[in-house]
Amino acid sequence: MENNQTVKNEVTEHIRTLIEKASSINFQGKSFVHYDKINELVTRERVTTVLKSLKVNDGRRQLLEDFVFAGTGARRLFLILASTRLLDHLSTLQQQRFNDDALPIKIVHDGAKTVVISLNTHTRHEFFSQWDMNDRDLLSLKQWELLAPKFGDKSFHFSFDADHRLPYLEREERPASDGFFGEVFLTRIHKAHLAETQWHGTVTGDSVTIAVKKAKDHKELAQFFDQEADNLQKIKVYRSPHLIKPIAAYSIGNERCLIFPWADGGNLDNYWAKLKGLNPKGADTKKVTWFIMQFVGLCSALKELHTSETENCIHGDLKPENILLFNQDGSQAILQIADLGLAAFHVEANTNMRVASGVRSGTSRYMPPEMDQHGGEKSRGRAYDIWSMGCILLELLVWFTSGYDALTRFKQRTSNYFWTKPVRDYIIHPDVESYMRLAEQKLESDSLFKDILELIRTKLLVNKANRIIARELHSKLEKIGCKCQNSPSYTASATFTYPDTKIDNRKTPPPTALISPNLEVPGQQSVVGTLPGPNLNDAATDERLEIVVVRPPDELNPGSGGTMNRELVGSTPQSCFTSVLMFQQMQSNSLHDPWQSTPDDDFARSFFEKVGWDRVKPEDHAGSPKLCSHCSTIDSSAELLPRDCDLSELQSSSFTCELCELLLDRLREAGVQPPRRITLRHTGAHIGIEGGPDLLSIYADPGSSLQQKAPLGIPRLLEPASPEHFTLLQQWLQMCDSTHSMCRRGYQEGPSNMPTRLLDVGHPLRLIDSASITADRYTALSHCWGITSQRFCTLQNNINQLKESIDFEKIPQTFQDAIIVTRGLGIKYIWIDSICIIQDDSEDWYREAAKMELVFSGAYCTLGASSSKSSVEGFLARDPPRRCLQLSVSNTCTLFVCPAIDDFHRDVELGPLNRRGWVLQERALSRRSIHYTSTQVYWECGAGVHCETLTRLRNAKAGFLGDANFPKFALEYYRDGRQLLMQDLFERYSELAFTQPTDRSVALLGLQKRMAQAFRTQGAYGIFSAYFARGLLWGRAGDPHQRMEPIVWAPGHHVPSWSWLSKLGAIKYMKLDFKKIEWATGDFKNPLVHGSPAWNGQKEENGVLPGLARPLLLVEVCHLVITFDVRDDYDFEKLRCVVVGRDKMDTWTDDQKHYALIIYPRSDINGLVYERVGVATLKASHIGDGESWVNIR
């Protein structure tokens, strides 16, 4: 026995020595065995020798050898066991078929019970319970030394435990670069752990230099890491050598990382700075040719991205910093396009460059003008990349001709964009135009540089419709490259000084120098009428969605016009955080307070009596849920979970306890990850994070004695459109009808109060004129339309057919679902906007749009398809069933624990439907609404919100939108602050989106009319006569660089510039203490006091605001606080102000403030008029003498 132990010790020491020689120490001080040494250490000869020395019989030895070497084998296990004196366990592992694939393992302790789990497969291995505890721990501890991964082979995604050892010999402490999403670290990896095909960086001894991009530790960024990793994996299949190929993506513990080759030459801008410029004596022809051929290669890569046969891609952020230089071990250097992780892909190639995509926000300097036209929210198309490449080529040309210092000055002069917008038109930036004019004069014809210049100014930095596609760009550059290689004289250096004296002394170039007719944006008319420009309305059909020109509905394609088809366009959760930012904006809005959840046991009890608890309770599953030692001892007096929660301990117990697992899952969904400690909040109904969201909901069995501890509710949600579902809806309606006097209709029902048309949901399904029926109840549908091809509309050429019958199977799923619900409620009629309004009849469209107040306030209830993004999605489908744990607290007491899902703000207020501009008034004017979301159904009326879970929600401020007699409740809440109500509501409305910009003024008509009646005043243009001065003092909200966009009106309709409805974008009213302000009513004339303008004042002859215009003292201009609406590059000598209000004299100081509109002259058919261009807070010293009355339109 002693001799056998001695042999084991000798074997152990020998194997340990071999392992040590085959190992290195990583950057964290941990040893790891080189990937390529495993097979060298574990040979059949060595295994045979070891097993023989341990006296293993021949038959058994052969089995063990086959186990170690067959397939994946158990080489690592052999080394672990041999180096820890645990080889006796090799037979057990062989019998259990536990090989290297089962590594790594995690040991989970739950009291006396121990479970070993394979982390890769989550397989539980019960046989380890027979092992000695020390043996298990040794195996778990020693495994990490032999599991350092190898990157760059077939696998791309890796997920590592926090104990995993990475084969990084060094990693710089400070990042080499730092961006919004992550930091990039220069890292040296052991070359055995990187596929040789990936040795692009510097190879020094045993290490290869790589770049490791570590995502910043923010829960909101996790989704973007996953998107970036998936996109980068797709990039690997592209063939172009000018695209940087990622090596791997991995997570380790809470870190998420990406591995790239290290660009030892830096980026293109670094390289330009290093070289300074070309030799002015023309000795750099080889360098010029190299640069041109590299750009030929970059454009070939762009062509491959845009037109791949499998998937095509849009980069969306091309710039010199994203073009990297690789020296490739001393061979010819190469430029590669980088930062493709958040690009956008399209399945199926499409050579049309105008296909748009939800790409992350690009660097503004290289952004084309069409993006600004849509406030940066429009999806980027391939034309975006072409514009960006034109900008980079122009910078290359500046560097070629004038050197890096000149390029630096050029960048300073054009720091924002390569374009500007002096009035209404987008034009080439004056400094860009000036350089190109200078280059035109200085460069010789039939030269490389002249050809590059011509390509840029005629094919790249032009409007979107005239911009060439990547294939054409590559072809043209390729021809230029061939000339470079075949004709030395073609590349002769042509240097000149930039900027020259003429440019430096320039004040304002003549208009023709500023205008580039080819740059006009669709829908905008040039202010220089003598310059020709393309008619962009003749662009391809897919371009029309981008045009801001507004046409009457009768000019639209059939089905594309109409009031209620305006939903959010291009709303993608794109890189940036569109949904996160919207959430933050809405949270900051004063209309939003948290929704408070309260049980409603009385209603729940009556519902259970109506349908029977047995029909809605969760199904009984065989056996009780698996619980840990703490959770299995819960009694009726104890809390379900400890208040002090250690997430590391919770993670361990989650492997054996379903309740701990459920809590851990909910914490992860809330962005809380181990290791950390949190405090849990316990109420009878919920478990949540102290100061944070609810995580779990707790319900009692109706017959349980625990009803005093936990409320009644529905753990398993009802099947949509089931008898139980309709019973719940009818119970809500019956309760509201019988007990909520505020929700009853306050006027005589009759045909005059019915919508013009309704859908009869009987058989046959058909469109009817309401005048032909007796007044009756109807529902109204609030929904997103979706793209044109998904719409079902009434038109002048099909209305008669629809009045005869409508094929139920041919209408969109959302309409089918709404009809099913209406029938289930026992209601005969439903109003659906696209069917009940003739969409290509402008007269009918405008007439019905003005009736929205009557339609939605008169509906018996409104059905909201809150989670559906289009009419084809429907709303009766449901997410996977809610998980539910049934806990027996005693022999007769049962609790149900489920994920907390009562979140009206997330599901409804932040849902796709409520991002539509039309829906604000639809919700506010409805007496009661049934909101269908992907999570559950919500009921909303004047008494509050009810959840399908049978919980009630309340919110003092936001609840005013559910007021059946809006704005009665809001006026009681705001008391005398009607102006604050107006501000809150209009600021919120201004954040919403429309497909057709002109709908911004129409979709508010119903609300405006209702509020004007309540305020007992006139209302038009989003302003009320009683608060006219206050209503004028609005400014654009949000990012200082985010400008509003003037709406282009169809002939015959107009909203004046002093109204916030005349422009697209969010607004914010000035924060003023009304008690300390006197309104300057002598300086302007309220146009609303002389009668209500026709059709909300949107006729050309209405909306003139007479104002007393005063000059601004330009000497003080730097001290002015002006918020411009659209742009700020006006001729300040022409700017004027109209004072709207000022501090009262009893609060007068030397700093007395004046609150004014800023106006600017323009000409129209009525002669010289002024338009509002901004708002300002001024001192008296800022305002000059010489006032005159002007008309502001």
Coordinates of N, CA and C in Angstrom, one line a residue, residues 455-603:
L455 N -15.2 64.1 -59.2 CA -16.0 63.0 -58.7 C -16.8 63.4 -57.4
I456 N -16.1 64.2 -56.6 CA -16.7 64.6 -55.3 C -17.8 65.5 -55.5
R457 N -17.6 66.6 -56.3 CA -18.6 67.6 -56.4 C -19.7 67.3 -57.3
T458 N -19.6 66.3 -58.2 CA -20.7 66.0 -59.1 C -21.4 64.7 -58.8
K459 N -20.8 63.8 -58.0 CA -21.3 62.5 -57.8 C -21.5 62.1 -56.3
L460 N -20.8 62.8 -55.5 CA -20.8 62.3 -54.1 C -21.4 63.4 -53.1
L461 N -21.0 64.6 -53.1 CA -21.5 65.6 -52.2 C -22.7 66.3 -53.0
V462 N -23.7 65.6 -53.3 CA -24.8 66.0 -54.0 C -26.1 65.5 -53.3
N463 N -27.3 65.9 -53.8 CA -28.5 65.4 -53.1 C -28.6 63.9 -53.3
K464 N -29.4 63.4 -52.4 CA -29.5 61.9 -52.3 C -29.9 61.3 -53.6
A465 N -30.8 61.9 -54.3 CA -31.4 61.3 -55.6 C -30.3 61.2 -56.6
N466 N -29.3 62.1 -56.6 CA -28.3 62.1 -57.7 C -27.0 61.5 -57.2
R467 N -26.9 61.0 -56.0 CA -25.7 60.4 -55.5 C -25.5 59.0 -56.1
I468 N -24.3 58.7 -56.5 CA -24.1 57.4 -57.2 C -24.1 56.3 -56.1
I469 N -24.2 55.1 -56.5 CA -24.1 53.9 -55.6 C -22.7 53.4 -55.5
A470 N -22.5 52.5 -54.6 CA -21.1 52.0 -54.3 C -20.5 51.4 -55.5
R471 N -21.3 50.6 -56.3 CA -20.7 50.0 -57.4 C -20.1 51.0 -58.4
E472 N -20.9 52.1 -58.7 CA -20.4 53.1 -59.6 C -19.2 53.8 -59.0
L473 N -19.2 54.1 -57.7 CA -18.1 54.8 -57.1 C -16.8 53.9 -57.2
H474 N -16.9 52.6 -57.0 CA -15.8 51.8 -57.1 C -15.3 51.8 -58.5
S475 N -16.2 51.7 -59.5 CA -15.8 51.6 -60.9 C -15.1 52.9 -61.3
K476 N -15.6 54.1 -60.9 CA -14.9 55.3 -61.3 C -13.6 55.5 -60.6
L477 N -13.5 55.1 -59.3 CA -12.2 55.2 -58.7 C -11.2 54.2 -59.2
E478 N -11.7 53.0 -59.6 CA -10.8 52.0 -60.2 C -10.2 52.5 -61.5
K479 N -10.9 53.2 -62.3 CA -10.4 53.8 -63.5 C -9.3 54.8 -63.2
I480 N -9.6 55.6 -62.2 CA -8.6 56.6 -61.7 C -7.4 55.9 -61.3
G481 N -7.5 54.8 -60.5 CA -6.4 54.0 -60.0 C -5.6 53.5 -61.2
C482 N -6.2 53.0 -62.2 CA -5.5 52.5 -63.4 C -4.6 53.5 -64.0
K483 N -5.1 54.8 -64.1 CA -4.4 55.9 -64.7 C -3.2 56.2 -63.8
C484 N -3.4 56.1 -62.5 CA -2.3 56.3 -61.5 C -1.1 55.4 -61.8
Q485 N -1.4 54.1 -62.0 CA -0.4 53.1 -62.2 C 0.3 53.1 -63.5
N486 N -0.4 53.6 -64.5 CA 0.1 53.6 -65.9 C 0.7 54.9 -66.4
S487 N 0.4 56.0 -65.6 CA 0.9 57.3 -66.1 C 1.4 58.1 -64.9
P488 N 2.7 58.2 -64.8 CA 3.4 58.9 -63.7 C 3.0 60.4 -63.7
S489 N 2.8 61.0 -64.9 CA 2.5 62.4 -64.9 C 1.1 62.7 -64.4
Y490 N 0.2 61.7 -64.4 CA -1.1 61.9 -64.0 C -1.2 62.1 -62.5
T491 N -0.2 61.6 -61.7 CA -0.1 61.7 -60.3 C 0.8 62.8 -59.8
A492 N 1.3 63.6 -60.7 CA 2.2 64.7 -60.4 C 1.6 65.6 -59.3
S493 N 2.4 65.9 -58.3 CA 1.9 66.7 -57.1 C 1.5 68.1 -57.6
A494 N 0.4 68.6 -57.0 CA 0.0 69.9 -57.3 C -0.4 70.5 -56.0
T495 N 0.5 71.2 -55.4 CA 0.2 71.8 -54.0 C -0.1 73.2 -54.1
F496 N -0.9 73.7 -53.2 CA -1.2 75.1 -53.1 C -1.6 75.4 -51.7
T497 N -1.5 76.7 -51.3 CA -1.8 77.1 -50.0 C -3.3 77.2 -49.7
Y498 N -3.7 76.6 -48.6 CA -5.1 76.8 -48.1 C -5.0 77.1 -46.6
P499 N -5.8 78.0 -46.2 CA -6.7 78.9 -47.0 C -5.8 80.1 -47.6
D500 N -6.2 80.6 -48.7 CA -5.5 81.8 -49.2 C -6.0 83.1 -48.7
T501 N -5.4 84.1 -49.1 CA -5.8 85.5 -48.5 C -7.2 85.8 -48.9
K502 N -7.6 85.5 -50.1 CA -8.9 85.8 -50.5 C -10.0 85.2 -49.6
I503 N -9.7 83.9 -49.3 CA -10.7 83.2 -48.4 C -10.7 83.8 -47.1
D504 N -9.5 84.1 -46.5 CA -9.4 84.6 -45.2 C -10.1 86.0 -45.0
N505 N -10.1 86.8 -46.1 CA -10.7 88.1 -46.0 C -12.1 88.1 -46.4
R506 N -12.6 86.9 -46.8 CA -14.0 86.8 -47.3 C -15.0 87.1 -46.1
K507 N -16.0 88.0 -46.3 CA -17.0 88.1 -45.3 C -18.2 87.2 -45.7
T508 N -18.8 87.5 -46.8 CA -19.9 86.6 -47.3 C -19.7 86.4 -48.7
P509 N -19.5 85.2 -49.2 CA -19.4 85.0 -50.7 C -20.8 85.2 -51.3
P510 N -20.7 85.5 -52.6 CA -22.0 85.7 -53.3 C -22.9 84.5 -53.3
P511 N -24.2 84.6 -53.4 CA -25.1 83.5 -53.3 C -24.7 82.3 -54.2
T512 N -24.3 82.6 -55.4 CA -24.0 81.5 -56.3 C -22.8 80.7 -55.8
A513 N -21.9 81.3 -55.0 CA -20.8 80.5 -54.4 C -21.3 79.6 -53.3
L514 N -22.5 79.9 -52.7 CA -23.0 79.1 -51.6 C -23.9 78.0 -52.1
I515 N -24.6 78.2 -53.2 CA -25.6 77.3 -53.6 C -25.1 76.2 -54.4
S516 N -25.4 75.0 -54.1 CA -25.1 73.9 -54.9 C -26.5 73.3 -55.3
P517 N -27.0 73.6 -56.5 CA -28.4 73.1 -56.8 C -28.6 71.7 -56.6
N518 N -27.5 70.9 -56.8 CA -27.7 69.4 -56.7 C -27.8 69.0 -55.3
L519 N -27.7 69.9 -54.3 CA -27.8 69.5 -52.9 C -29.1 69.8 -52.3
E520 N -30.0 70.3 -53.1 CA -31.4 70.6 -52.5 C -32.0 69.3 -52.0
V521 N -32.6 69.4 -50.8 CA -33.3 68.3 -50.2 C -34.7 68.1 -50.7
P522 N -35.2 66.9 -50.9 CA -36.5 66.7 -51.4 C -37.5 67.6 -50.8
G523 N -38.3 68.3 -51.6 CA -39.4 69.0 -51.0 C -39.1 70.5 -50.8
Q524 N -37.8 70.9 -50.8 CA -37.4 72.2 -50.5 C -37.2 73.0 -51.8
Q525 N -37.6 74.2 -51.9 CA -37.5 75.0 -53.1 C -36.3 76.0 -52.9
S526 N -35.5 76.1 -53.9 CA -34.3 77.0 -53.8 C -34.7 78.4 -53.7
V527 N -33.9 79.1 -52.8 CA -34.2 80.6 -52.6 C -33.6 81.3 -53.8
V528 N -32.6 80.7 -54.5 CA -32.1 81.3 -55.7 C -32.7 80.8 -56.9
G529 N -33.8 81.4 -57.3 CA -34.6 80.8 -58.4 C -33.9 80.6 -59.7
T530 N -32.9 81.4 -60.0 CA -32.2 81.4 -61.3 C -31.3 80.1 -61.4
L531 N -31.0 79.5 -60.3 CA -30.2 78.3 -60.5 C -31.0 77.1 -60.7
P532 N -30.6 76.3 -61.7 CA -31.4 75.1 -62.0 C -31.2 74.0 -61.0
G533 N -32.2 73.2 -60.8 CA -32.0 72.1 -59.9 C -32.9 71.0 -60.3
P534 N -32.7 69.7 -59.9 CA -33.5 68.6 -60.3 C -34.8 68.6 -59.6
N535 N -35.8 68.1 -60.2 CA -37.2 68.0 -59.7 C -37.2 66.7 -58.9
L536 N -37.0 66.8 -57.5 CA -36.9 65.6 -56.7 C -38.2 64.9 -56.5
N537 N -39.3 65.6 -56.8 CA -40.6 64.8 -56.7 C -40.7 63.7 -57.7
D538 N -39.8 63.7 -58.7 CA -39.8 62.6 -59.7 C -38.9 61.5 -59.3
A539 N -38.5 61.5 -58.0 CA -37.6 60.4 -57.6 C -38.4 59.1 -57.5
A540 N -37.7 58.0 -57.3 CA -38.3 56.7 -57.3 C -39.3 56.6 -56.1
T541 N -40.3 55.7 -56.3 CA -41.3 55.5 -55.3 C -40.8 55.4 -53.9
D542 N -39.7 54.6 -53.7 CA -39.3 54.4 -52.3 C -38.7 55.6 -51.7
E543 N -38.5 56.7 -52.5 CA -37.9 57.9 -52.1 C -39.0 58.8 -51.5
R544 N -40.2 58.6 -51.9 CA -41.3 59.5 -51.5 C -41.5 59.6 -50.0
L545 N -41.3 58.5 -49.3 CA -41.5 58.5 -47.9 C -40.6 59.5 -47.2
E546 N -39.5 59.9 -47.9 CA -38.6 60.8 -47.2 C -38.9 62.3 -47.5
I547 N -39.9 62.6 -48.3 CA -40.1 63.9 -48.8 C -41.0 64.6 -47.7
V548 N -40.7 65.9 -47.4 CA -41.5 66.6 -46.4 C -42.6 67.4 -47.1
V549 N -42.7 67.4 -48.4 CA -43.8 68.1 -49.1 C -45.1 67.5 -48.7
V550 N -46.1 68.3 -48.4 CA -47.4 67.8 -48.0 C -48.3 68.0 -49.1
R551 N -49.0 67.0 -49.6 CA -50.0 67.1 -50.6 C -51.4 66.8 -50.1
P552 N -52.5 67.3 -50.6 CA -53.8 66.9 -50.2 C -54.0 65.5 -50.5
P553 N -54.9 64.8 -49.7 CA -55.1 63.4 -49.9 C -55.4 62.9 -51.3
D554 N -56.1 63.8 -52.1 CA -56.5 63.3 -53.4 C -55.3 63.2 -54.4
E555 N -54.2 63.8 -53.9 CA -53.0 63.6 -54.8 C -52.1 62.4 -54.4
L556 N -52.5 61.8 -53.3 CA -51.7 60.7 -52.8 C -52.1 59.4 -53.5
N557 N -51.2 58.4 -53.5 CA -51.6 57.1 -54.0 C -52.8 56.6 -53.2
P558 N -53.6 55.8 -53.8 CA -54.8 55.2 -53.1 C -54.3 54.5 -51.8
G559 N -54.9 54.9 -50.7 CA -54.6 54.2 -49.5 C -53.5 54.9 -48.7
S560 N -52.8 55.8 -49.3 CA -51.7 56.4 -48.6 C -52.0 57.6 -47.8
G561 N -53.2 58.2 -48.0 CA -53.5 59.4 -47.4 C -54.6 59.2 -46.3
G562 N -54.7 60.1 -45.4 CA -55.8 60.0 -44.4 C -55.2 60.4 -43.1
T563 N -56.1 60.8 -42.2 CA -55.6 61.3 -41.0 C -55.0 60.3 -40.1
M564 N -55.7 59.2 -39.9 CA -55.3 58.3 -38.8 C -54.3 57.3 -39.2
N565 N -53.6 57.5 -40.3 CA -52.6 56.5 -40.7 C -51.2 57.0 -40.4
R566 N -51.1 57.9 -39.5 CA -49.8 58.6 -39.2 C -49.2 58.0 -37.9
E567 N -48.3 57.0 -38.1 CA -47.6 56.5 -36.9 C -46.2 56.8 -37.0
L568 N -45.4 56.5 -35.9 CA -44.0 56.8 -35.9 C -43.3 56.1 -37.0
V569 N -42.5 56.9 -37.7 CA -41.7 56.4 -38.8 C -40.3 56.2 -38.4
G570 N -39.7 55.0 -38.7 CA -38.3 54.8 -38.4 C -38.0 54.7 -37.0
S571 N -39.0 54.3 -36.1 CA -38.7 54.2 -34.7 C -38.1 52.8 -34.4
T572 N -36.8 52.8 -34.3 CA -36.1 51.6 -34.0 C -35.4 51.7 -32.7
P573 N -35.2 50.6 -32.0 CA -34.5 50.7 -30.8 C -33.0 50.9 -31.1
Q574 N -32.6 51.7 -32.1 CA -31.3 51.7 -32.6 C -30.3 52.1 -31.6
S575 N -29.1 51.7 -31.9 CA -28.0 51.8 -31.1 C -28.3 52.8 -30.0
C576 N -28.8 53.6 -30.4 CA -28.8 54.5 -29.4 C -30.0 54.4 -28.6
F577 N -30.3 54.1 -28.4 CA -31.1 54.2 -27.2 C -32.3 55.0 -27.5
T578 N -32.9 54.8 -28.6 CA -34.1 55.6 -28.9 C -35.2 55.3 -27.8
S579 N -35.4 54.1 -27.5 CA -36.4 53.8 -26.5 C -36.0 54.3 -25.1
V580 N -34.7 54.2 -24.8 CA -34.2 54.6 -23.5 C -34.4 56.1 -23.4
L581 N -34.0 56.9 -24.5 CA -34.1 58.3 -24.4 C -35.5 58.7 -24.3
M582 N -36.4 58.0 -25.1 CA -37.8 58.4 -25.0 C -38.3 58.2 -23.6
F583 N -37.9 57.1 -23.0 CA -38.3 56.8 -21.6 C -37.9 57.9 -20.7
Q584 N -36.6 58.4 -20.8 CA -36.1 59.4 -20.0 C -36.8 60.7 -20.2
Q585 N -37.1 61.0 -21.5 CA -37.8 62.2 -21.7 C -39.2 62.2 -21.1
M586 N -39.9 61.1 -21.3 CA -41.2 61.0 -20.8 C -41.3 61.0 -19.3
Q587 N -40.2 60.4 -18.7 CA -40.1 60.4 -17.2 C -40.0 61.8 -16.7
S588 N -39.2 62.6 -17.4 CA -38.9 64.0 -17.0 C -40.1 64.9 -17.2
N589 N -41.0 64.5 -18.1 CA -42.2 65.3 -18.3 C -43.1 65.4 -17.1
S590 N -43.6 66.5 -16.8 CA -44.3 66.7 -15.5 C -45.6 66.0 -15.5
L591 N -46.1 65.5 -16.6 CA -47.3 64.7 -16.6 C -47.1 63.3 -16.1
H592 N -45.9 62.9 -15.9 CA -45.6 61.5 -15.6 C -45.3 61.3 -14.1
D593 N -46.1 60.7 -13.3 CA -45.8 60.2 -12.0 C -45.8 58.7 -12.0
P594 N -45.2 58.1 -11.0 CA -45.3 56.6 -11.0 C -46.7 56.1 -10.7
W595 N -47.0 55.0 -11.4 CA -48.3 54.4 -11.2 C -48.2 53.5 -9.9
Q596 N -49.2 53.7 -9.0 CA -49.2 53.0 -7.7 C -50.2 51.8 -7.8
S597 N -49.7 50.7 -7.4 CA -50.5 49.4 -7.5 C -51.2 49.1 -6.2
T598 N -52.5 48.8 -6.3 CA -53.3 48.4 -5.1 C -54.1 47.2 -5.4
P599 N -54.3 46.3 -4.5 CA -55.2 45.2 -4.7 C -56.7 45.6 -4.9
D600 N -57.5 44.8 -5.5 CA -58.9 45.1 -5.7 C -59.6 43.8 -5.4
D601 N -59.6 43.3 -4.1 CA -60.1 42.0 -3.8 C -61.6 41.9 -4.0
D602 N -62.4 43.0 -3.8 CA -63.8 43.0 -4.0 C -64.2 42.6 -5.4
F603 N -63.5 43.3 -6.4 CA -63.8 43.0 -7.8 C -63.3 41.6 -8.1

